[in-house]
mmCIF file of C-alpha atoms and ligand atoms in Angstrom:
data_model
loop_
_atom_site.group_PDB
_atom_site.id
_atom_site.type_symbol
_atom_site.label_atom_id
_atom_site.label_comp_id
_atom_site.label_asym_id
_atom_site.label_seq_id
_atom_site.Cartn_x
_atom_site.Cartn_y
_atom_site.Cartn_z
ATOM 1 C CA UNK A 18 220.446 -7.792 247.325
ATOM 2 C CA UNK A 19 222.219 -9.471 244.347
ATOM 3 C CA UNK A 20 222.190 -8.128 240.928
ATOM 4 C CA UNK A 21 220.114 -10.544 238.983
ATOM 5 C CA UNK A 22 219.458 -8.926 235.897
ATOM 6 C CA UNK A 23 220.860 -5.336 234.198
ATOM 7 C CA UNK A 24 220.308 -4.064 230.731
ATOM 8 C CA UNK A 25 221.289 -0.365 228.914
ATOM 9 C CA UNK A 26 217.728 1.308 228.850
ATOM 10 C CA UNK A 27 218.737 4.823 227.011
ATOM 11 C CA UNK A 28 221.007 7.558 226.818
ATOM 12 C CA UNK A 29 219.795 10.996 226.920
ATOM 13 C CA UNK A 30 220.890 15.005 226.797
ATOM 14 C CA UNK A 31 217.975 16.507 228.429
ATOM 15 C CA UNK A 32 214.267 16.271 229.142
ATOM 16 C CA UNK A 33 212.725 13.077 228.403
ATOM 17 C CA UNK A 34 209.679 10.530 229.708
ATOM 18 C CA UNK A 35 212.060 8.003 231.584
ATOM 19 C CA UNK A 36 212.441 11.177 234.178
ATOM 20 C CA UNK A 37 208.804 10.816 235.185
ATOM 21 C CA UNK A 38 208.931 6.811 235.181
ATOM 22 C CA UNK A 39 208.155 5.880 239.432
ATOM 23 C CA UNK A 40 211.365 3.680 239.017
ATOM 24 C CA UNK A 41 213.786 4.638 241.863
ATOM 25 C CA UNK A 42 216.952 5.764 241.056
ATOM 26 C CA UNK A 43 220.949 5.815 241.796
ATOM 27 C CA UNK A 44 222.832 8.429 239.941
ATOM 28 C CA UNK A 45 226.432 7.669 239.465
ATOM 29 C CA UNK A 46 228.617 11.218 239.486
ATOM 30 C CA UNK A 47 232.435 12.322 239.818
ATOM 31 C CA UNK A 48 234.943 13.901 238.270
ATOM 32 C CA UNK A 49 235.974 12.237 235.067
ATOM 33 C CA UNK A 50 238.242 9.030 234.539
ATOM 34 C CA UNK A 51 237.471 8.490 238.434
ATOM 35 C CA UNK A 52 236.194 5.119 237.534
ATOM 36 C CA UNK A 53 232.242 5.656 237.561
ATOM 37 C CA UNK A 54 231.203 3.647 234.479
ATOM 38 C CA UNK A 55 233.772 0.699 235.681
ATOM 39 C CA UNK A 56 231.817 0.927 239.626
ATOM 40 C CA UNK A 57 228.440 0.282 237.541
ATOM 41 C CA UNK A 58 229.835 -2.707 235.927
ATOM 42 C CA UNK A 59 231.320 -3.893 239.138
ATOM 43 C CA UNK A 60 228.078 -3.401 240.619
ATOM 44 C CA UNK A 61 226.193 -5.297 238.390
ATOM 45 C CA UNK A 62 228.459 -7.861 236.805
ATOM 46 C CA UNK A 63 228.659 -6.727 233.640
ATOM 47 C CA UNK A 64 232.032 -6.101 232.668
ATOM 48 C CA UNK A 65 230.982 -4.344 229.139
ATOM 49 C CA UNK A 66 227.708 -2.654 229.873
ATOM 50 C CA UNK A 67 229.193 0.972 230.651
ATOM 51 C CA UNK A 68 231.622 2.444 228.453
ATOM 52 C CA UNK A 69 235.119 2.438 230.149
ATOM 53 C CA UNK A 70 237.976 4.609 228.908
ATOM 54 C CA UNK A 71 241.346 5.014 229.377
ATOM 55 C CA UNK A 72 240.790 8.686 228.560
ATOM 56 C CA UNK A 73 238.441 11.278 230.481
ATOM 57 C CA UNK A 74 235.321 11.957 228.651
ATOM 58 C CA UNK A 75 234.163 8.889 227.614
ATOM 59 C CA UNK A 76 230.788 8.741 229.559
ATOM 60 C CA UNK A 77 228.604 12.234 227.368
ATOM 61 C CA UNK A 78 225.147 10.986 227.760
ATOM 62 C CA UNK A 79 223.350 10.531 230.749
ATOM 63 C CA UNK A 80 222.839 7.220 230.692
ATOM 64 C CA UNK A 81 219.777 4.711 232.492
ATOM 65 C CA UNK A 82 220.878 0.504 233.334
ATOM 66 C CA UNK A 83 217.206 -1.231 234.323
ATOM 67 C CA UNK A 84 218.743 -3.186 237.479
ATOM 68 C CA UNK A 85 216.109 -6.246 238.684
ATOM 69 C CA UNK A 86 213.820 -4.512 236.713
ATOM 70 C CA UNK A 87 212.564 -2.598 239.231
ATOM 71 C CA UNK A 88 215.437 0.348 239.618
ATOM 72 C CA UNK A 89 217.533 2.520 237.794
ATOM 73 C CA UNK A 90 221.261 3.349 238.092
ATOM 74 C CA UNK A 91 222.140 6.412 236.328
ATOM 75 C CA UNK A 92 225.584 7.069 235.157
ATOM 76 C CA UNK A 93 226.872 10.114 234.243
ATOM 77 C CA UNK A 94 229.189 12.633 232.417
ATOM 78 C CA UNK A 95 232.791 13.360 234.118
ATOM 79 C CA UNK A 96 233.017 16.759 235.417
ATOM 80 C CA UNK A 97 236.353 18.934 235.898
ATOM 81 C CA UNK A 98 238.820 17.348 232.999
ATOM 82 C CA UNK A 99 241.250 19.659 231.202
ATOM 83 C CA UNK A 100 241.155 18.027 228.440
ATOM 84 C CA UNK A 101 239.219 18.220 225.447
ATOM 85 C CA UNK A 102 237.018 20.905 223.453
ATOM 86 C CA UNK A 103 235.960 23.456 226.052
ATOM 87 C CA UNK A 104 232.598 23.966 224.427
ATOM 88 C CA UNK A 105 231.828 20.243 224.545
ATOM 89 C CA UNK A 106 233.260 20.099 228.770
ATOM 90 C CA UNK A 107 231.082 23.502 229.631
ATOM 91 C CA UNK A 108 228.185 21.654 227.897
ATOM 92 C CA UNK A 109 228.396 18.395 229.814
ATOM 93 C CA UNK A 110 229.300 20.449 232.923
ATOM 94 C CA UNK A 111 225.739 22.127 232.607
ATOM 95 C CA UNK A 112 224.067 18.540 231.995
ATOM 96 C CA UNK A 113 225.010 17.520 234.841
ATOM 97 C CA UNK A 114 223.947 20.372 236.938
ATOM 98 C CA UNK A 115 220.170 20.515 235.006
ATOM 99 C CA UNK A 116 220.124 16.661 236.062
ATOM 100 C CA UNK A 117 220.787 17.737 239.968
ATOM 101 C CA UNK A 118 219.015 20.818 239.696
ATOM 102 C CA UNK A 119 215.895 20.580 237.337
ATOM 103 C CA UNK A 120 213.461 19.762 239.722
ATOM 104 C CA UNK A 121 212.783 16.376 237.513
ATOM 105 C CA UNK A 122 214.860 13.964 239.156
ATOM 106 C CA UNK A 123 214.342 12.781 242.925
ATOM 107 C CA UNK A 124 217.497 9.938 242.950
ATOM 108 C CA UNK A 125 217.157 7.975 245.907
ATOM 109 C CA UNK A 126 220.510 7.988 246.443
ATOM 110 C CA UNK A 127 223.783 9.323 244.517
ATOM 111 C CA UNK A 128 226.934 8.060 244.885
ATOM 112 C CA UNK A 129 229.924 10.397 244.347
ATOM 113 C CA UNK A 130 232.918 9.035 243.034
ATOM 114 C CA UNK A 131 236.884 9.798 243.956
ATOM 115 C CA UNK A 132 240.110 8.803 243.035
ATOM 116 C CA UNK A 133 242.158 7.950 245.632
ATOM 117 C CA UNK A 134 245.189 9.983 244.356
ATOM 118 C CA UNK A 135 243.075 13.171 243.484
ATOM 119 C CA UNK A 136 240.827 13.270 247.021
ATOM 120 C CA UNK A 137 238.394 15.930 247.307
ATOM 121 C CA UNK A 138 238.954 18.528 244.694
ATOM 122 C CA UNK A 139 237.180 21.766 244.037
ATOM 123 C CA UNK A 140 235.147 20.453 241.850
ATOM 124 C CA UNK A 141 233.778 17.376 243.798
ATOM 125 C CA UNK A 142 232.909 20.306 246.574
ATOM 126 C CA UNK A 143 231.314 22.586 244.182
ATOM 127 C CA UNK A 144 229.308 19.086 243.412
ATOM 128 C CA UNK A 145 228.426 18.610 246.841
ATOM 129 C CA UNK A 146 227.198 21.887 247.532
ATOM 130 C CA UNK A 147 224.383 21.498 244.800
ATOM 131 C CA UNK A 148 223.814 18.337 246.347
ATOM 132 C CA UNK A 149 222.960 19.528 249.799
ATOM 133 C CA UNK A 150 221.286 22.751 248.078
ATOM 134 C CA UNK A 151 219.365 20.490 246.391
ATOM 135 C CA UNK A 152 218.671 17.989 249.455
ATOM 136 C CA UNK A 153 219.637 14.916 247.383
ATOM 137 C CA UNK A 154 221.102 12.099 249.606
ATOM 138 C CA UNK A 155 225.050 11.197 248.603
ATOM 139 C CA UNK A 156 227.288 8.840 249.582
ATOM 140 C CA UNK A 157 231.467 8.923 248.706
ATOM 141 C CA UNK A 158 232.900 6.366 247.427
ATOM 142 C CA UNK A 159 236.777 6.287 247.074
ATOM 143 C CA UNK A 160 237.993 4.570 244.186
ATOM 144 C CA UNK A 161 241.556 3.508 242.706
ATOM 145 C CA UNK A 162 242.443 2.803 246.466
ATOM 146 C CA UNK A 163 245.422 0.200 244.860
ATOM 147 C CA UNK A 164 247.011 3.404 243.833
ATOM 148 C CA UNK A 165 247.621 4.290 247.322
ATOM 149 C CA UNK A 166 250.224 2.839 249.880
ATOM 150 C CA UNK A 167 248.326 1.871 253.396
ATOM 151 C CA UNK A 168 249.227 4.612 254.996
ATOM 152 C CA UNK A 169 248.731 7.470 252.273
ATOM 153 C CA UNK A 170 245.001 5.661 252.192
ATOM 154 C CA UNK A 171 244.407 5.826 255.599
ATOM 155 C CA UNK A 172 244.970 10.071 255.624
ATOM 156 C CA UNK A 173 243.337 10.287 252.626
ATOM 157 C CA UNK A 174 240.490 8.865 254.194
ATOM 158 C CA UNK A 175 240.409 10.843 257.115
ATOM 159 C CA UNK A 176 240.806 13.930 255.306
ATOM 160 C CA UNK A 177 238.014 13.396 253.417
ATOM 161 C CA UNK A 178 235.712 12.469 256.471
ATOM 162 C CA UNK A 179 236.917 15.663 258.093
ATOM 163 C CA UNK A 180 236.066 17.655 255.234
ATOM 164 C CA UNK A 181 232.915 16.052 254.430
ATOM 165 C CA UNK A 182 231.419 14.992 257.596
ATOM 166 C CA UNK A 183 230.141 11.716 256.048
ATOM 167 C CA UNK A 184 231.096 7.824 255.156
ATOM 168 C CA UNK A 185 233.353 6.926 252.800
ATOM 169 C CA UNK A 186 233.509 3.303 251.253
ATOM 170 C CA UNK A 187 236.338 2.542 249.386
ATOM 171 C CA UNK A 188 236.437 0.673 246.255
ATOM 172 C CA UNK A 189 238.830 -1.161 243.617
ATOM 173 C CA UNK A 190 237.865 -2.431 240.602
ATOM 174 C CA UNK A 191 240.140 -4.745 239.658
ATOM 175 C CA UNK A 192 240.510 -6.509 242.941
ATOM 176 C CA UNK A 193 235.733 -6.191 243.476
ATOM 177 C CA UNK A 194 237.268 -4.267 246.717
ATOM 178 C CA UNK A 195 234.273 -2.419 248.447
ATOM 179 C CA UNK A 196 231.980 -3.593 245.798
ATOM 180 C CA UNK A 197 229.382 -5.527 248.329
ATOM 181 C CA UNK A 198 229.618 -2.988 250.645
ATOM 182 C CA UNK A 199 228.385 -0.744 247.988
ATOM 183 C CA UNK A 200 226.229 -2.393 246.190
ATOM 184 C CA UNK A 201 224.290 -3.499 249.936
ATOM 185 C CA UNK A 202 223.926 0.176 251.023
ATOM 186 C CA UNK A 203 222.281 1.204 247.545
ATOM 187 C CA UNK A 204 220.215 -1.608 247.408
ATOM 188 C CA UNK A 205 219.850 -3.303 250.601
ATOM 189 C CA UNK A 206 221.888 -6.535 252.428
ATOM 190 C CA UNK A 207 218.593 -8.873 251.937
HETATM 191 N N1 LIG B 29 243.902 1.172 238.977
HETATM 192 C C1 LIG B 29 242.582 1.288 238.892
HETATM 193 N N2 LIG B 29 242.009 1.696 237.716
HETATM 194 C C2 LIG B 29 240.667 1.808 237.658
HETATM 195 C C3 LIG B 29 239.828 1.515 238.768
HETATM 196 N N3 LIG B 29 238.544 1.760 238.399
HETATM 197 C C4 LIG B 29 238.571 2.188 237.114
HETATM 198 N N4 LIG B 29 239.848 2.227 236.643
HETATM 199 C C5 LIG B 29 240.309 2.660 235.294
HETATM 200 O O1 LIG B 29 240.088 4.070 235.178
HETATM 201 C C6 LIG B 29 239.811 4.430 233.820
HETATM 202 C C7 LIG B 29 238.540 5.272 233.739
HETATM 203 O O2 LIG B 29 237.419 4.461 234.049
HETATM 204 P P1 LIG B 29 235.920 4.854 233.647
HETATM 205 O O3 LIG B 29 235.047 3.878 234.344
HETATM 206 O O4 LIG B 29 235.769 5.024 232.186
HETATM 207 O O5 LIG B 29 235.806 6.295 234.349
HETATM 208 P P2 LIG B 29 234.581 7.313 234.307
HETATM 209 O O6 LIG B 29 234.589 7.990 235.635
HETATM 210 O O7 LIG B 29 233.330 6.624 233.903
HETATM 211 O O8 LIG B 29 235.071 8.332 233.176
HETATM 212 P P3 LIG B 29 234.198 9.361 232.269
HETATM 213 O O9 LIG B 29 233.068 8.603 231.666
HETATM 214 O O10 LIG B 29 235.185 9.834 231.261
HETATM 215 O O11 LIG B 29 233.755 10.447 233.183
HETATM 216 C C8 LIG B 29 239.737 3.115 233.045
HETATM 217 O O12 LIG B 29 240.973 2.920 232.404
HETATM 218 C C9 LIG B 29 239.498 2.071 234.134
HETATM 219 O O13 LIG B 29 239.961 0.790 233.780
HETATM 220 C C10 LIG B 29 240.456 1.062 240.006
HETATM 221 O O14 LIG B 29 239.828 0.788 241.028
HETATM 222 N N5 LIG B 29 241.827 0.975 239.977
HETATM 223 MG MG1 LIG B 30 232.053 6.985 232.329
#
């Protein structure tokens, strides 16, 4: 399906009415600076719509993009940065885990992000455990693949299968690599 229309609905920081709209939804989740906000405007076409930063953090809102006006794509805070206030990481940490967690939310699909450099990390595990707790659907995306040689790619890839049992599409922004192939399996080839 192509992307024929996507606007910035609203940003939120807990409960609120769009949660009980019947729009279906894809949340977008990953560690930070993994490239989740730039995916979204990949996805869609929109080169400004999402907040990109060349510093983690940038994404603190949970924020809702109308798509076709008929579904949502959800993107969210980074988790697992050093950086920054630790107050202001522990509370964006626990945003994300009322999002998964509250009950409130039934995302058709999520799509969790890595960088190609980083792989699987503790945290994306941790992530994936409330996931499966939760019995959300997921599907991993690997971004940043231009930062890997051929061959590096090719065991990080495997490595993550191994570990995580599922498919992994790999993406690059600057080059739209992978971003069909995503954009079909969260909204269809038709
Ligand atoms: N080399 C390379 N850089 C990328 C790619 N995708 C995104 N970036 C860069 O990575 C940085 C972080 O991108 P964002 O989209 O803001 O990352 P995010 O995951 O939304 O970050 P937070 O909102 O802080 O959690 C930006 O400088 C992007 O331009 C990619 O495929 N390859
Ligand atoms: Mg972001």
């Amino acid at each position: 399906m192509n992307i024929t229309s996507a606007e910035f609905v609203k940003g939120i920081r807990g409960s609120d009415a769009i949660l009980s709209e019947a729009v279906p939804s894809v949340a977008f989740i990953g560690r930070s600076n993994v490239g989740k906000s730039s995916i979204l405007n990949a996805l869609t076409g929109k080169p400004g719509m999402a907040r990109v930063g060349d510093k983690p953090g940038k994404t603190t809102e949970i924020n809702f993009f109308l798509i076709n006006r008929t579904h949502y794509f959800v993107d969210l805070p980074g988790y697992g940065y050093s950086m920054g206030e630790r107050g202001q990481r522990e509370k964006l940490r626990k945003l994300i885990i009322w999002y998964f967690t509250s009950g409130e939310v039934r995302p058709y699909m999520v799509v969790l992000i890595l960088e190609s450099k980083a792989g699987l990390t503790k945290f994306d595990e941790q992530m994936i455990g409330v996931l499966k707790e939760q019995g959300h659907p997921y599907v991993i995306v690997l971004n940043k693949v231009d930062k890997l040689s051929q061959k590096e790619l090719q065991l990080r890839v495997a490595k993550i299968k191994e570990k995580s049992g599922g498919t992994v599409i790999q993406t690059c922004v600057p080059t739209g690599k992978g971003i069909r192939a995503l954009r079909d399996a969260l909204l269809g080839s038709v």
